[in-house]
Tab-separated table of C-alpha atoms in Angstrom:
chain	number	residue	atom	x	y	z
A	6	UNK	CA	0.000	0.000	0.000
A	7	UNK	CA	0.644	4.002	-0.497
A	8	UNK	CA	2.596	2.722	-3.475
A	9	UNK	CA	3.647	6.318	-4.112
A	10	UNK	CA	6.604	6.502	-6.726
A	11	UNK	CA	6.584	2.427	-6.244
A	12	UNK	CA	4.121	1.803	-9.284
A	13	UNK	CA	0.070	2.725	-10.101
A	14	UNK	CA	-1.694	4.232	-7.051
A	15	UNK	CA	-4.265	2.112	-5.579
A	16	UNK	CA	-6.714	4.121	-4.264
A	17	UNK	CA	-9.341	3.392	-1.113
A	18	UNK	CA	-13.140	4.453	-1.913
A	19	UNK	CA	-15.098	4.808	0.748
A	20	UNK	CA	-18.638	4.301	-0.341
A	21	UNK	CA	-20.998	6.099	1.314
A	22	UNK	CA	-17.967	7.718	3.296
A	23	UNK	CA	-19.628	11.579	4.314
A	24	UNK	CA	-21.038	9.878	7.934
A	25	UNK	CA	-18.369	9.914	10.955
A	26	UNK	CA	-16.970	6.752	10.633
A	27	UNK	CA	-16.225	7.076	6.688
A	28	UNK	CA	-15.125	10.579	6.810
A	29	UNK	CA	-12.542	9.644	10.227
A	30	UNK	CA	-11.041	6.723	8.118
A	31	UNK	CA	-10.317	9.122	5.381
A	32	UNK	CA	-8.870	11.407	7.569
A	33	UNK	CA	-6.398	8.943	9.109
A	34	UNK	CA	-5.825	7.304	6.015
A	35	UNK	CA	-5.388	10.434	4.200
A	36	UNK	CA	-2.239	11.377	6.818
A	37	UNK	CA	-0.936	7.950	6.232
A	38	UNK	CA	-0.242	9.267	3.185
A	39	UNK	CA	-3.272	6.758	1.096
A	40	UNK	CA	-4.864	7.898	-1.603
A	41	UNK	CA	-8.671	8.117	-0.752
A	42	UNK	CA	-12.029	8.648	-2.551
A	43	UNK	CA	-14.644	9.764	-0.341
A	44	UNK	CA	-18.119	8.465	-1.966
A	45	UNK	CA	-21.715	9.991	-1.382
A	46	UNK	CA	-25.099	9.671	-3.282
A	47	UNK	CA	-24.066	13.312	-4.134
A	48	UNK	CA	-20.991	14.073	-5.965
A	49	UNK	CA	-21.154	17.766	-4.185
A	50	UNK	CA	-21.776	16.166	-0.976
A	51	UNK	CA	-18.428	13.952	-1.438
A	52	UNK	CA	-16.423	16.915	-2.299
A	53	UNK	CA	-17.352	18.793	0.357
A	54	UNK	CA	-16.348	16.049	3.051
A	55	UNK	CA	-12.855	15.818	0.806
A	56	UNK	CA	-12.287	19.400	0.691
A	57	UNK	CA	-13.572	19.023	4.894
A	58	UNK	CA	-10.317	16.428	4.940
A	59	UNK	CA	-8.174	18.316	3.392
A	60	UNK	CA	-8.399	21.484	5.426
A	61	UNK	CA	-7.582	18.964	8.314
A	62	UNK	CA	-4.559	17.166	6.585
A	63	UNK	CA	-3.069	19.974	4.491
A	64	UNK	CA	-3.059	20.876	0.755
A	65	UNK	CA	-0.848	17.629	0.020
A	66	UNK	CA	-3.735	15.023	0.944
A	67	UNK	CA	-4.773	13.055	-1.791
A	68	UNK	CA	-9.037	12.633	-1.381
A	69	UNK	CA	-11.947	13.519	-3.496
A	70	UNK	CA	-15.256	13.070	-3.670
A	71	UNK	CA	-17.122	11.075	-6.129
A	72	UNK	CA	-20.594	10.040	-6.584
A	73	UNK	CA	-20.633	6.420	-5.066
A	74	UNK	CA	-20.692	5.202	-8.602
A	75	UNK	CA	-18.058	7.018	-9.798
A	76	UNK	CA	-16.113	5.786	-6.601
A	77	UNK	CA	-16.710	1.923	-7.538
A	78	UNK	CA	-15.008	2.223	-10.226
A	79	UNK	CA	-12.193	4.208	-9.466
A	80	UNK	CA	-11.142	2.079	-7.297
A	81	UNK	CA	-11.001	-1.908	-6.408
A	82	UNK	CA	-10.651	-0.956	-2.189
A	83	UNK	CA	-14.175	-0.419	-1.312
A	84	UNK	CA	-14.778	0.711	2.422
A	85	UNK	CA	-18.365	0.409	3.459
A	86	UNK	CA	-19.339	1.973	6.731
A	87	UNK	CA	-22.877	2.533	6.588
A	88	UNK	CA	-25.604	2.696	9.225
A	89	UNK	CA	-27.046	-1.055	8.881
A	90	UNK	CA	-30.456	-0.242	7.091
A	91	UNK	CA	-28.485	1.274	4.267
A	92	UNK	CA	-26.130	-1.623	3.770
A	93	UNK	CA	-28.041	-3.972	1.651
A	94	UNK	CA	-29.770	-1.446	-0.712
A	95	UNK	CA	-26.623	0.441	-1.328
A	96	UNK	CA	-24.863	-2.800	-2.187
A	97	UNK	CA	-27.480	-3.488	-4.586
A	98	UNK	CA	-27.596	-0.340	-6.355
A	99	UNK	CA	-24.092	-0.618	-6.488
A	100	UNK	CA	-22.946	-4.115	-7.353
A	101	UNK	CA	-22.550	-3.640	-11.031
A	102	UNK	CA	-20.088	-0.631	-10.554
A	103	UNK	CA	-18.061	-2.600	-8.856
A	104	UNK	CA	-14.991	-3.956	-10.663
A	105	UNK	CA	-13.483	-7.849	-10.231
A	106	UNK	CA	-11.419	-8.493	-8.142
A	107	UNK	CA	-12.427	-5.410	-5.766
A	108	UNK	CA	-12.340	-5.773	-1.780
A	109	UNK	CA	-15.136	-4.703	-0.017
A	110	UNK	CA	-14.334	-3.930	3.429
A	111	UNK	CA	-17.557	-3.990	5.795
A	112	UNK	CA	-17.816	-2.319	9.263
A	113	UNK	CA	-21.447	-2.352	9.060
A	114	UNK	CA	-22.979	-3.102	12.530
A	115	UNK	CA	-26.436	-4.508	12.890
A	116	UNK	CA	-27.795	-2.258	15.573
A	117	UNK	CA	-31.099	-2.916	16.920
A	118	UNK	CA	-31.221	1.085	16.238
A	119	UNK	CA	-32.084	0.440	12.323
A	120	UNK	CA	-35.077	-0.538	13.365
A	121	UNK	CA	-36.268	1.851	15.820
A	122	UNK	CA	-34.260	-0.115	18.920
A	123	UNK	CA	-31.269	0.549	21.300
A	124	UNK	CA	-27.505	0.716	19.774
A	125	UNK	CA	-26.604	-1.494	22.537
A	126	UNK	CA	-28.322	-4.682	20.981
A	127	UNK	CA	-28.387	-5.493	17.747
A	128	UNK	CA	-31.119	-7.731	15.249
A	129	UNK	CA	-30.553	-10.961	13.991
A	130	UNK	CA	-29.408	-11.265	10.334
A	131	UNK	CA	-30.354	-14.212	8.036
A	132	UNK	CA	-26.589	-14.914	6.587
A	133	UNK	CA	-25.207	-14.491	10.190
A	134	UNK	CA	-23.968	-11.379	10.001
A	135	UNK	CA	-23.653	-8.187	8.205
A	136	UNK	CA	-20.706	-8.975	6.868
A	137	UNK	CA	-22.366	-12.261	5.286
A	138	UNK	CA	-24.989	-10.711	4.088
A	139	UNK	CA	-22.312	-8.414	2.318
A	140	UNK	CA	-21.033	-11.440	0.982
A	141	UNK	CA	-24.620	-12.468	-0.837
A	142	UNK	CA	-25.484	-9.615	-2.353
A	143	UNK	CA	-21.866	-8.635	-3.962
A	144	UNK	CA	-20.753	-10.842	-7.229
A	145	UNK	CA	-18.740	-14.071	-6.725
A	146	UNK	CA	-15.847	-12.116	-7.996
A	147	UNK	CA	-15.628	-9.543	-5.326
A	148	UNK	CA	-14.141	-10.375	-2.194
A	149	UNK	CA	-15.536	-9.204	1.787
A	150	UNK	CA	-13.619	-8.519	4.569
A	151	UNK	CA	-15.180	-7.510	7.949
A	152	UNK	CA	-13.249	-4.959	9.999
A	153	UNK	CA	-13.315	-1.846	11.601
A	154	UNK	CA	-16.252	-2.457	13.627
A	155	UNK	CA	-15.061	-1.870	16.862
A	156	UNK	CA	-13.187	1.519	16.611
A	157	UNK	CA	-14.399	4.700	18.802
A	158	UNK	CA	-15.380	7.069	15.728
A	159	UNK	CA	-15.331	9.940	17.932
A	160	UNK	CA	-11.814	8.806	18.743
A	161	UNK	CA	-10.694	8.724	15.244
A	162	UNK	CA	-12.044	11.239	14.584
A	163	UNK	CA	-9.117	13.279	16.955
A	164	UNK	CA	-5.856	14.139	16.204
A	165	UNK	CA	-3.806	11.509	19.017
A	166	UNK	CA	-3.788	7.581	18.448
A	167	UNK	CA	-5.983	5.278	18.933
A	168	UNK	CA	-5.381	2.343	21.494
A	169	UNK	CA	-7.528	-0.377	20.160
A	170	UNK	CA	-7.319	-3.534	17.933
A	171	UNK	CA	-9.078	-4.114	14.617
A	172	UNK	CA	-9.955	-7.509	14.445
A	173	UNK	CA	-10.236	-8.154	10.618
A	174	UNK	CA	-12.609	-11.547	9.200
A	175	UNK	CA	-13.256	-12.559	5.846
A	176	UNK	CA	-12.463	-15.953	3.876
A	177	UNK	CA	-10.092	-14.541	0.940
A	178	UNK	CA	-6.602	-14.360	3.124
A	179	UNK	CA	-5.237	-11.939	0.515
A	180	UNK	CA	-7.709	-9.233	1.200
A	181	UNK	CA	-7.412	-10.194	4.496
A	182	UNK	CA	-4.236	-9.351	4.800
A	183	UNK	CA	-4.226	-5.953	2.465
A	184	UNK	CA	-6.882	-5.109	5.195
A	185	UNK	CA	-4.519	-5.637	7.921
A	186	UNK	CA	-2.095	-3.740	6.345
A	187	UNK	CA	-4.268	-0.644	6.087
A	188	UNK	CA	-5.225	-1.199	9.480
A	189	UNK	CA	-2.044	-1.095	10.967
A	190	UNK	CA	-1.476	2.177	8.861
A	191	UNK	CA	-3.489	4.131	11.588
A	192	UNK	CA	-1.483	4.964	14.526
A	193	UNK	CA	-2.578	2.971	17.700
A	194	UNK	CA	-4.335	0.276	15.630
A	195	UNK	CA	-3.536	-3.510	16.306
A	196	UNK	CA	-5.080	-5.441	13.630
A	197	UNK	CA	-5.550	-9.247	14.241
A	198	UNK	CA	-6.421	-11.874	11.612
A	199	UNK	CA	-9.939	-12.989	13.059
A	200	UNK	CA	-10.193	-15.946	10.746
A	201	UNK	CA	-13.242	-16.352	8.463
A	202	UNK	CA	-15.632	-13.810	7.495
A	203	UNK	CA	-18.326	-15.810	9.624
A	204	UNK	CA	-16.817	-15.037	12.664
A	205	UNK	CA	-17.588	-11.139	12.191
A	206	UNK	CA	-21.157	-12.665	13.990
A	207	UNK	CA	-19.361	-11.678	17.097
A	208	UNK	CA	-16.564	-8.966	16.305
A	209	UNK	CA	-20.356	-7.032	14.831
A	210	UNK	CA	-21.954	-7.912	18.549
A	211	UNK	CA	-18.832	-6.333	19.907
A	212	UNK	CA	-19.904	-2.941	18.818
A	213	UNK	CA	-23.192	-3.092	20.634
A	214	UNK	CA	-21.331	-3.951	23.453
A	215	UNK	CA	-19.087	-1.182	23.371
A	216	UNK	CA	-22.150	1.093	22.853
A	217	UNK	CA	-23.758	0.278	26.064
A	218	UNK	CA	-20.541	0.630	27.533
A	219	UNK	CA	-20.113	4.508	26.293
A	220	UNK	CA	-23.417	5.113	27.510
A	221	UNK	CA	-23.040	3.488	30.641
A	222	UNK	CA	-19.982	5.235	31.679
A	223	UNK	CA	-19.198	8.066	29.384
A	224	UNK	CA	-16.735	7.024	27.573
A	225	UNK	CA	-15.327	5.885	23.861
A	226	UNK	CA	-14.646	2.725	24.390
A	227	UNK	CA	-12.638	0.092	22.141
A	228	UNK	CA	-10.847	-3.941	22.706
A	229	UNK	CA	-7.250	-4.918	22.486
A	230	UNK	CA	-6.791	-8.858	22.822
A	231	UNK	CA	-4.322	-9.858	25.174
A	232	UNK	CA	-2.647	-13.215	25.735
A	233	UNK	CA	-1.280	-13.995	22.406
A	234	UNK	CA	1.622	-14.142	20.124
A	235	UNK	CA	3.411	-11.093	18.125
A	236	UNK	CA	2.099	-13.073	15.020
A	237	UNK	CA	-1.377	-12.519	15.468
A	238	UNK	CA	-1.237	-9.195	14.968
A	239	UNK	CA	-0.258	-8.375	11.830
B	3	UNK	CA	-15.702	-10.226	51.194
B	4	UNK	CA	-12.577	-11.799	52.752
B	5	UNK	CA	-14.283	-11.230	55.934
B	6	UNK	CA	-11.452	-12.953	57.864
B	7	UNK	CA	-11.963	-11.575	61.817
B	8	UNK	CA	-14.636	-8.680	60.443
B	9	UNK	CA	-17.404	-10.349	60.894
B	10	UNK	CA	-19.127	-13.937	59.930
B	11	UNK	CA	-16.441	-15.723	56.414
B	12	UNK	CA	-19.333	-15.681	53.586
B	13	UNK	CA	-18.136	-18.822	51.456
B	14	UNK	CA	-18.216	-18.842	47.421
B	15	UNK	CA	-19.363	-22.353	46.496
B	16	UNK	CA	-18.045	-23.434	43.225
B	17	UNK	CA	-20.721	-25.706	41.923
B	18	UNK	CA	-19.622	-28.693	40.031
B	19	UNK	CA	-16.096	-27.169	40.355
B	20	UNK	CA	-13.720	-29.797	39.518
B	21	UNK	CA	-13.355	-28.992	35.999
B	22	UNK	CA	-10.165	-26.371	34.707
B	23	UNK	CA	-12.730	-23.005	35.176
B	24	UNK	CA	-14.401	-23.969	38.522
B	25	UNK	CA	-10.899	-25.360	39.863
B	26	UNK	CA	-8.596	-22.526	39.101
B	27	UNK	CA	-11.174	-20.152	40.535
B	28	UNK	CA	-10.943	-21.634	43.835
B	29	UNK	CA	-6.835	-21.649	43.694
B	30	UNK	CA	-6.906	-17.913	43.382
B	31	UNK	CA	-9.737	-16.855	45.174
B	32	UNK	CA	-8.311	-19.158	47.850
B	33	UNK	CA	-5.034	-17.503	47.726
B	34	UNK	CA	-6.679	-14.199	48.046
B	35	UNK	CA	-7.793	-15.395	51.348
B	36	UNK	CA	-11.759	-16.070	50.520
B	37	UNK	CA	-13.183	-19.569	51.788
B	38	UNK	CA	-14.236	-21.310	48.914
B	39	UNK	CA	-15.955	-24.666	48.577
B	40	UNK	CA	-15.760	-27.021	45.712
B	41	UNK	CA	-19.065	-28.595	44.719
B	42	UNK	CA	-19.108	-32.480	42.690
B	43	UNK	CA	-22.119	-34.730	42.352
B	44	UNK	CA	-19.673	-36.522	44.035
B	45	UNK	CA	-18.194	-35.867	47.764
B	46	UNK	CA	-14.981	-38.086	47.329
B	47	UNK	CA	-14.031	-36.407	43.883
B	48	UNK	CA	-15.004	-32.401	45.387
B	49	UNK	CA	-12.226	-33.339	48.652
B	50	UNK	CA	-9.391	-34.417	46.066
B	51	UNK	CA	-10.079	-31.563	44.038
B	52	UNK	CA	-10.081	-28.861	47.740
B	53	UNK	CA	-6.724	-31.397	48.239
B	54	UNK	CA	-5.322	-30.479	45.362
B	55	UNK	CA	-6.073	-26.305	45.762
B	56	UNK	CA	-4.377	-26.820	49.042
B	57	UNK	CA	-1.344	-28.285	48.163
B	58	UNK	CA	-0.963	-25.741	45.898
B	59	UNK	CA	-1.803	-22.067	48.397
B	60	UNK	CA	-0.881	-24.110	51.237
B	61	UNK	CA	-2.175	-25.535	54.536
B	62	UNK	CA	-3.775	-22.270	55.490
B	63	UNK	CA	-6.186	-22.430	52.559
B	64	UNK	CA	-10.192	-22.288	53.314
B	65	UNK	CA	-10.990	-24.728	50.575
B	66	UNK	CA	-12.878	-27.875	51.442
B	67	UNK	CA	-15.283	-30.011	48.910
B	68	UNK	CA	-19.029	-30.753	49.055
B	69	UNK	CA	-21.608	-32.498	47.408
B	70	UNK	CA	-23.097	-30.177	45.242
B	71	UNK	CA	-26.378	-30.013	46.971
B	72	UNK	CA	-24.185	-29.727	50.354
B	73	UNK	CA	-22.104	-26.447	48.848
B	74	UNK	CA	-25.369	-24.898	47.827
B	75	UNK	CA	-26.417	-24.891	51.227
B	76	UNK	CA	-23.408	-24.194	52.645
B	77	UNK	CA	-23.000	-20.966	50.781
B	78	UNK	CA	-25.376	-18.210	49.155
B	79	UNK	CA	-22.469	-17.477	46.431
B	80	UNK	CA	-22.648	-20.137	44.074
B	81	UNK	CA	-20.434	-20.507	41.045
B	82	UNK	CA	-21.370	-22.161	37.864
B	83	UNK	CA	-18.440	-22.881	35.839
B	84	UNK	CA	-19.900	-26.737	33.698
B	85	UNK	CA	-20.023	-26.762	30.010
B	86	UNK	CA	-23.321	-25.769	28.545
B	87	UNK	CA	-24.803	-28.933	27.869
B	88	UNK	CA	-24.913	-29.608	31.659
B	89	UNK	CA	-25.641	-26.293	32.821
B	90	UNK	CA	-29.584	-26.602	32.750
B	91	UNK	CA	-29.607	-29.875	33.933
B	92	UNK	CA	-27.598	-28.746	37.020
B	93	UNK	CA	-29.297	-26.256	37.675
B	94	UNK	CA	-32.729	-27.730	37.812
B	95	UNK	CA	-31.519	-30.213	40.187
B	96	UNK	CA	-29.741	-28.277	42.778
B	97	UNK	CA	-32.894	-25.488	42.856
B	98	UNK	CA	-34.328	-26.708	46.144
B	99	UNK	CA	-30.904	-26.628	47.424
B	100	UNK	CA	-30.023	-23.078	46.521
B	101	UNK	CA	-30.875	-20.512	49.060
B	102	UNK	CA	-33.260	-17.506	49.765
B	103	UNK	CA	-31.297	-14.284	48.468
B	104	UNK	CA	-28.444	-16.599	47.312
B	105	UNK	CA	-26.301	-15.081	43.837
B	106	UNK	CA	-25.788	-17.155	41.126
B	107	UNK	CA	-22.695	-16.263	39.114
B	108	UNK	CA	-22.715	-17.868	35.814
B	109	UNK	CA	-20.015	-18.028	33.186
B	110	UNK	CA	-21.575	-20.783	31.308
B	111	UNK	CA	-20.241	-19.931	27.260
B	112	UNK	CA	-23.060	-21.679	24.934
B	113	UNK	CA	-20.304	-23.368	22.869
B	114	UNK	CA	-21.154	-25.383	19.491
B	115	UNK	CA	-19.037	-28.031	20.861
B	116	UNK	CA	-21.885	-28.426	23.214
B	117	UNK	CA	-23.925	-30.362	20.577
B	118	UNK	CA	-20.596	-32.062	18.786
B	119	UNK	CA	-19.986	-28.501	16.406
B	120	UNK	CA	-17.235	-26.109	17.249
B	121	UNK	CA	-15.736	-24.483	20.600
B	122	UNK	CA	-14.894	-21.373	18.290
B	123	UNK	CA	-18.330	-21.190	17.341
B	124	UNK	CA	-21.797	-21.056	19.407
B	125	UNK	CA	-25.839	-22.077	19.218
B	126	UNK	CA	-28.586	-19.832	20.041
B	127	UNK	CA	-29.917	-20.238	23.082
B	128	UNK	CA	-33.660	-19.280	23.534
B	129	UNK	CA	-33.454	-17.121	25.934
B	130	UNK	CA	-30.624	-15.244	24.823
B	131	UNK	CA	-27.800	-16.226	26.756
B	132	UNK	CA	-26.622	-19.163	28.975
B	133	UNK	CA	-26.672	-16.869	31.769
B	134	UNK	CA	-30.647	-15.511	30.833
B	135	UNK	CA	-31.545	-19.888	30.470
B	136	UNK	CA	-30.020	-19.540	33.972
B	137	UNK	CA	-32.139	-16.880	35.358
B	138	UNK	CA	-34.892	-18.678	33.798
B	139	UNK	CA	-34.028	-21.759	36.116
B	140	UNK	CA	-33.305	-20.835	39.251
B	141	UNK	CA	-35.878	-19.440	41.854
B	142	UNK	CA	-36.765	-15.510	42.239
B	143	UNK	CA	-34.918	-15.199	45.036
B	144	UNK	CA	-31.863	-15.979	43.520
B	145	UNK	CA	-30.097	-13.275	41.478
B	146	UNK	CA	-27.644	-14.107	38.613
B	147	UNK	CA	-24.858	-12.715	37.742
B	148	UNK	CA	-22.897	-13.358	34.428
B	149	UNK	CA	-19.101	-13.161	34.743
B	150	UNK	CA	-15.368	-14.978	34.586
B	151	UNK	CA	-16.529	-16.052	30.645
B	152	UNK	CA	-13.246	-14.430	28.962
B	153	UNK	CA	-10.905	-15.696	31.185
B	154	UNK	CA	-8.058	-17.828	29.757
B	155	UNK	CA	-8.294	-21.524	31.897
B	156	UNK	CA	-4.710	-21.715	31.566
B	157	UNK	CA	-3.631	-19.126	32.769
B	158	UNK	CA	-6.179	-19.076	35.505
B	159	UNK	CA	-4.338	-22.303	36.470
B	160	UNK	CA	-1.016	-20.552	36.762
B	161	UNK	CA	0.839	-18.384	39.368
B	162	UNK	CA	0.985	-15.339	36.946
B	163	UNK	CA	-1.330	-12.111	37.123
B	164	UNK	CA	-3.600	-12.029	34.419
B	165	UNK	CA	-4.085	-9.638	31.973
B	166	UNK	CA	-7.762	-9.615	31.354
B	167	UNK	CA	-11.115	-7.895	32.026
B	168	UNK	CA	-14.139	-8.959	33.525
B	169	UNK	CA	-16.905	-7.860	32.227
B	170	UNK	CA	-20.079	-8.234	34.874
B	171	UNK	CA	-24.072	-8.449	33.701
B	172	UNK	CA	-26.772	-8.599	35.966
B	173	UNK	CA	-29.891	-7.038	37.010
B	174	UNK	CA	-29.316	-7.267	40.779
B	175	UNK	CA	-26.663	-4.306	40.883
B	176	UNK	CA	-25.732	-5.159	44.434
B	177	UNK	CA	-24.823	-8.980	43.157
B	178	UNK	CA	-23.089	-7.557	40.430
B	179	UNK	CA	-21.240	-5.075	42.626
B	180	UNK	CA	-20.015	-8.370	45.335
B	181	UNK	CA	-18.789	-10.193	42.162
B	182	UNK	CA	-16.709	-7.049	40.530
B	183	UNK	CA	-15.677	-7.474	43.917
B	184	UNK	CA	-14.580	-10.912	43.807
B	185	UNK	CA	-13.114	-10.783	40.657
B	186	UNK	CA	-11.122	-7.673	41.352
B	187	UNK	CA	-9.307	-10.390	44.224
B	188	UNK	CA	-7.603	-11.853	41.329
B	189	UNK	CA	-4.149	-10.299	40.242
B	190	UNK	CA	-4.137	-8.725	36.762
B	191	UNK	CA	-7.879	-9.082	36.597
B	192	UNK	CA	-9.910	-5.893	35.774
B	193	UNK	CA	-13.965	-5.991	36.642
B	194	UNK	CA	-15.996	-3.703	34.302
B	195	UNK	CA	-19.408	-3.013	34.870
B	196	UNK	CA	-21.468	-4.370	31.642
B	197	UNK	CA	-25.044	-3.747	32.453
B	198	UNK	CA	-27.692	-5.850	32.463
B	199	UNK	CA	-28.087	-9.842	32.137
B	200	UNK	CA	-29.074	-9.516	28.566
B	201	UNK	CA	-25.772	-7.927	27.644
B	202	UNK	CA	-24.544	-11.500	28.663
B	203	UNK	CA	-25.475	-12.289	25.175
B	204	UNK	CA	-22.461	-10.392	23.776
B	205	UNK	CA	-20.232	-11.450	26.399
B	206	UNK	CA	-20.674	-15.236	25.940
B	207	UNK	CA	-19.918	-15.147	22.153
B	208	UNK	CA	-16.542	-12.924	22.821
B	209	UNK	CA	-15.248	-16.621	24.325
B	210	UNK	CA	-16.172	-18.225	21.450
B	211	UNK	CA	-14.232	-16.073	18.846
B	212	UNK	CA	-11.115	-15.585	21.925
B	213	UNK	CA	-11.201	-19.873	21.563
B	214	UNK	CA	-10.986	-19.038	17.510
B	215	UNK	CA	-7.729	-16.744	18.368
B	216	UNK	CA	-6.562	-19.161	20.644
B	217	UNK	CA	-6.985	-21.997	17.760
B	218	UNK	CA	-5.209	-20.240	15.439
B	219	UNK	CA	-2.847	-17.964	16.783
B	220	UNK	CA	-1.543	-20.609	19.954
B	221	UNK	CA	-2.162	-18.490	22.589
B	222	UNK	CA	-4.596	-17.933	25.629
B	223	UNK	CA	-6.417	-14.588	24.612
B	224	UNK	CA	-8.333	-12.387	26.625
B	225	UNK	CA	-9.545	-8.759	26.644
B	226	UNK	CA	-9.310	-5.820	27.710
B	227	UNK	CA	-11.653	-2.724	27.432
B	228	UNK	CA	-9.994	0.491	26.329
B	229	UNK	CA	-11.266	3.872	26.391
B	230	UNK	CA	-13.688	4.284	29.553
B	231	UNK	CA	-12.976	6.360	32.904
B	232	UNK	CA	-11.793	4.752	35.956
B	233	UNK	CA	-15.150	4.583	37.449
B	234	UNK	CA	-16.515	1.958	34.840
B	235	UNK	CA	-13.869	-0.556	36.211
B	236	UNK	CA	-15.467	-1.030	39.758
């Protein structure tokens, strides 16, 4: 990754990207010196959050702002970080931008708030998980990877580092591992191979957990795993 | 707790304690000076286990071993460490046994390995959780607490601190306060308050996917909670 000079940038679109959590990854990712695409049913609206990133960053950031779309195809990095009720239909109406070969990377979280509940608990899926049901919708040829889930974006949205790990899911190890890799590009970030994409069942129940933690105490709360080996986390 | 000279010792009863999770709580609760007694449907197996703690903390140790039914009465903290295909069963039988105003603290993990499947993997349990099929079981005088799922075995059985939070549900704060209590005896071990029983939901599946990490990363995970004030780790 940030390939700059080293060959063809590979940019990261973040579909949908103009709520917190799209528009913090940007930001961090944007100072780790990635090339990002912020994505919005409005080209204006995407531009504005990139212009929004840039003021942050400096001059020297490399985001836009595409139409979702537009985004799709710019880029084979797909970031999706929706509120849950959006997910499926924005897959959908996006599935044949999409290029082969992309990685979609899913933090979507199926709070029980989609559908008029708390954010502490969440609804059941059919597939399992959000992440799974990611996983239907997209064509064979694209490839999901859960992550991200359990990050504070109030935290990342600030300027220190986080202190929190990013356990990543998903059944292509390549993507897997690029995921990782971007992960670990965001200071204070442990990312940890969580094994198959059905296991983001419980990395997405996490987040709920976390919720009702913030609310409970005040605060902005995230995990780190402890007990095993340096090779886990990378 | 630890009583000792203050005032009548309040036993902690580990019910059907002579498995790894029920037996390595009573080593370091009983090396933190509480009295602990290990329950066994049998007497004979309960005293070797209590003979084992011993030789272990030493001489001065308050462990001794019951017959479950025996521990229950002996006690009004009871312990529930058995694998979840026994857990109902257990329950239902020692109900008579268990007293008035006694606290249940359950850290029964609904593991697929309970019905032949995985241990990094879990069913649904009607209720919701192991520890809400508990609450369903056990008499209205008896509050339960969910706790001590996270914790590596292992290293429980070792003479290390650990390096893991607690995370406490129940909807009997003043239960869930005595066992953030108890756990907080434990070196290394951090007691957060997690709300009510139902959030038990979350915190049972977290061992499943830490059994996952364990699987394939050889280690003995655990977690901690970043991100909250001071007060939510009482």
């Amino acid at each position: 990754m940030s390939q700059m000079g080293a060959g063809p940038v590979r940019p990261i679109a973040i579909i949908g990207g103009t709520g917190p959590a799209g528009m913090w990854l940007a930001l961090r990712w944007a100072r780790a010196g990635e090339t990002v695409i912020i994505g919005s049913r409005e080209r204006a609206r995407a531009e504005q959050a990139a212009a929004a990133i840039k003021a942050r960053v400096g001059e020297h950031a490399a985001v836009s702002g595409l139409e979702n779309s537009a985004a799709c195809a710019a880029a084979d990095i797909l970031v999706l970080t929706v509120p849950f009720e959006g997910q499926a239909a924005l897959i959908k109406r996006l599935k044949s931008a999409m290029t082969a070969g992309s990685i979609l990377i899913d933090a979507t979280v199926p709070l029980a708030a989609s559908i008029g509940g708390r954010a502490s608990r969440t609804v059941g899926v059919w597939q399992g998980s959000a992440a799974e049901q990611a996983r239907e919708l997209v064509s064979n040829d694209v490839s999901v990877v859960a992550a991200f889930h359990n990050v504070s974006a109030e935290l990342m949205g600030g300027d220190n580092p986080l202190d929190c790990d990013v356990i990543v899911c998903s059944d292509d190890r390549d993507a897997a591992q690029l995921t990782r890799e971007l992960a670990a590009k965001i200071p204070g970030i442990r990312p940890i191979d969580g094994g198959k994409l059905e296991n983001a069942r419980i990395v997405e129940q996490i987040t709920a957990l976390l919720i009702g933690l913030n609310i409970r105490h005040k605060g902005h709360a995230g995990i780190r795993i402890t007990g095993l080996p340096p090779i886990a986390y990378r």
